[in-house]
mmCIF file of N, CA and C in Angstrom:
data_model
loop_
_atom_site.group_PDB
_atom_site.id
_atom_site.type_symbol
_atom_site.label_atom_id
_atom_site.label_comp_id
_atom_site.label_asym_id
_atom_site.label_seq_id
_atom_site.Cartn_x
_atom_site.Cartn_y
_atom_site.Cartn_z
ATOM 1 N N ALA A 101 1.213 -1.047 -0.576
ATOM 2 C CA ALA A 101 -0.094 0.287 0.508
ATOM 3 C C ALA A 101 0.703 1.325 -0.198
ATOM 4 N N LYS A 102 0.148 2.359 -0.727
ATOM 5 C CA LYS A 102 1.232 3.545 -0.323
ATOM 6 C C LYS A 102 0.593 4.318 0.912
ATOM 7 N N PRO A 103 2.045 4.996 0.998
ATOM 8 C CA PRO A 103 1.917 5.360 2.016
ATOM 9 C C PRO A 103 0.717 6.699 2.361
ATOM 10 N N GLY A 104 0.305 6.548 3.685
ATOM 11 C CA GLY A 104 -0.652 7.504 3.530
ATOM 12 C C GLY A 104 -2.310 6.364 3.578
ATOM 13 N N SER A 105 -2.509 5.527 2.941
ATOM 14 C CA SER A 105 -3.565 4.718 2.532
ATOM 15 C C SER A 105 -4.069 4.347 3.740
ATOM 16 N N VAL A 106 -5.295 4.044 3.845
ATOM 17 C CA VAL A 106 -6.155 3.776 4.940
ATOM 18 C C VAL A 106 -6.156 2.236 5.087
ATOM 19 N N LEU A 107 -5.739 1.607 5.778
ATOM 20 C CA LEU A 107 -5.930 0.331 6.213
ATOM 21 C C LEU A 107 -6.543 -0.319 7.760
ATOM 22 N N ARG A 108 -7.184 -1.966 6.899
ATOM 23 C CA ARG A 108 -7.255 -2.463 8.377
ATOM 24 C C ARG A 108 -6.974 -2.830 8.658
ATOM 25 N N LEU A 109 -6.697 -2.836 10.489
ATOM 26 C CA LEU A 109 -5.755 -3.761 11.073
ATOM 27 C C LEU A 109 -6.935 -5.323 11.198
ATOM 28 N N VAL A 110 -6.500 -6.299 11.125
ATOM 29 C CA VAL A 110 -6.986 -7.937 11.279
ATOM 30 C C VAL A 110 -6.349 -8.472 12.067
ATOM 31 N N GLY A 111 -5.170 -8.658 12.449
ATOM 32 C CA GLY A 111 -4.551 -9.542 13.494
ATOM 33 C C GLY A 111 -3.258 -8.658 13.215
ATOM 34 N N GLU A 112 -2.604 -9.285 14.681
ATOM 35 C CA GLU A 112 -0.903 -8.786 15.126
ATOM 36 C C GLU A 112 -0.463 -10.580 15.651
ATOM 37 N N ARG A 113 0.988 -9.446 15.067
ATOM 38 C CA ARG A 113 1.569 -11.255 15.452
ATOM 39 C C ARG A 113 3.222 -10.467 15.322
ATOM 40 N N GLY A 114 4.023 -11.296 16.731
ATOM 41 C CA GLY A 114 4.966 -10.982 17.133
ATOM 42 C C GLY A 114 6.148 -9.879 16.228
ATOM 43 N N GLY A 115 5.040 -8.275 16.305
ATOM 44 C CA GLY A 115 5.640 -7.755 15.484
ATOM 45 C C GLY A 115 5.157 -6.856 14.301
ATOM 46 N N TRP A 116 4.579 -7.630 13.710
ATOM 47 C CA TRP A 116 3.609 -8.190 12.366
ATOM 48 C C TRP A 116 2.349 -7.337 12.698
ATOM 49 N N ALA A 117 1.787 -6.717 11.366
ATOM 50 C CA ALA A 117 0.323 -5.984 11.498
ATOM 51 C C ALA A 117 -0.123 -7.055 9.834
ATOM 52 N N GLN A 118 -1.144 -7.747 10.320
ATOM 53 C CA GLN A 118 -1.871 -8.145 9.361
ATOM 54 C C GLN A 118 -3.049 -7.113 9.352
ATOM 55 N N VAL A 119 -3.033 -6.793 7.892
ATOM 56 C CA VAL A 119 -3.728 -5.772 7.224
ATOM 57 C C VAL A 119 -4.353 -6.202 6.495
ATOM 58 N N ARG A 120 -6.003 -5.589 5.689
ATOM 59 C CA ARG A 120 -6.913 -4.938 5.034
ATOM 60 C C ARG A 120 -7.039 -4.177 4.446
ATOM 61 N N ARG A 121 -6.749 -4.329 3.023
ATOM 62 C CA ARG A 121 -7.335 -2.688 2.184
ATOM 63 C C ARG A 121 -7.869 -2.461 1.722
ATOM 64 N N THR A 122 -8.873 -1.393 1.291
ATOM 65 C CA THR A 122 -10.493 -1.190 1.106
ATOM 66 C C THR A 122 -10.561 -1.850 -0.358
ATOM 67 N N ASP A 123 -10.102 -2.625 -0.910
ATOM 68 C CA ASP A 123 -10.144 -3.284 -2.124
ATOM 69 C C ASP A 123 -10.778 -4.944 -1.826
ATOM 70 N N GLY A 124 -10.327 -5.407 -0.526
ATOM 71 C CA GLY A 124 -9.609 -6.539 0.428
ATOM 72 C C GLY A 124 -8.997 -7.336 0.593
ATOM 73 N N ARG A 125 -7.606 -6.599 -0.852
ATOM 74 C CA ARG A 125 -6.233 -8.227 -0.434
ATOM 75 C C ARG A 125 -5.607 -7.459 0.773
ATOM 76 N N ARG A 126 -5.776 -8.349 1.249
ATOM 77 C CA ARG A 126 -4.553 -8.758 3.130
ATOM 78 C C ARG A 126 -3.213 -8.596 2.646
ATOM 79 N N GLY A 127 -2.191 -8.349 3.878
ATOM 80 C CA GLY A 127 -1.346 -8.410 4.112
ATOM 81 C C GLY A 127 -0.598 -8.528 5.397
ATOM 82 N N TRP A 128 0.611 -8.470 5.327
ATOM 83 C CA TRP A 128 1.558 -8.813 6.481
ATOM 84 C C TRP A 128 2.851 -7.364 5.916
ATOM 85 N N ILE A 129 2.602 -6.047 7.539
ATOM 86 C CA ILE A 129 3.651 -5.237 7.477
ATOM 87 C C ILE A 129 4.278 -4.783 8.745
ATOM 88 N N GLU A 130 5.238 -4.516 8.648
ATOM 89 C CA GLU A 130 5.558 -3.783 10.409
ATOM 90 C C GLU A 130 4.621 -3.091 11.295
ATOM 91 N N ARG A 131 4.832 -3.531 12.069
ATOM 92 C CA ARG A 131 3.628 -3.276 13.234
ATOM 93 C C ARG A 131 3.857 -1.654 13.075
ATOM 94 N N GLU A 132 4.733 -1.095 13.606
ATOM 95 C CA GLU A 132 5.904 -0.012 14.216
ATOM 96 C C GLU A 132 5.050 0.717 12.668
ATOM 97 N N ALA A 133 5.194 0.667 11.434
ATOM 98 C CA ALA A 133 4.843 1.315 9.740
ATOM 99 C C ALA A 133 2.932 1.684 9.920
ATOM 100 N N VAL A 134 2.090 0.972 11.113
ATOM 101 C CA VAL A 134 0.784 1.716 11.324
ATOM 102 C C VAL A 134 0.190 2.828 12.044
ATOM 103 N N ALA A 135 0.154 2.943 12.062
ATOM 104 C CA ALA A 135 -0.454 4.265 12.800
ATOM 105 C C ALA A 135 -2.442 3.861 12.906
ATOM 106 N N THR A 136 -2.507 3.293 14.434
ATOM 107 C CA THR A 136 -2.959 3.496 14.549
ATOM 108 C C THR A 136 -4.852 5.145 14.376
ATOM 109 N N LEU A 137 -6.141 5.184 14.071
ATOM 110 C CA LEU A 137 -6.610 6.469 13.918
ATOM 111 C C LEU A 137 -8.318 6.025 14.781
#
């Protein structure tokens, strides 16, 4: 996802966050890279 994209947090594991984009695609990113709104 591009910087500033809106993602939904669907899970966390060991410093990683599983996220879902608005188009439904899922992936893992470092938890530090996510800001909670």
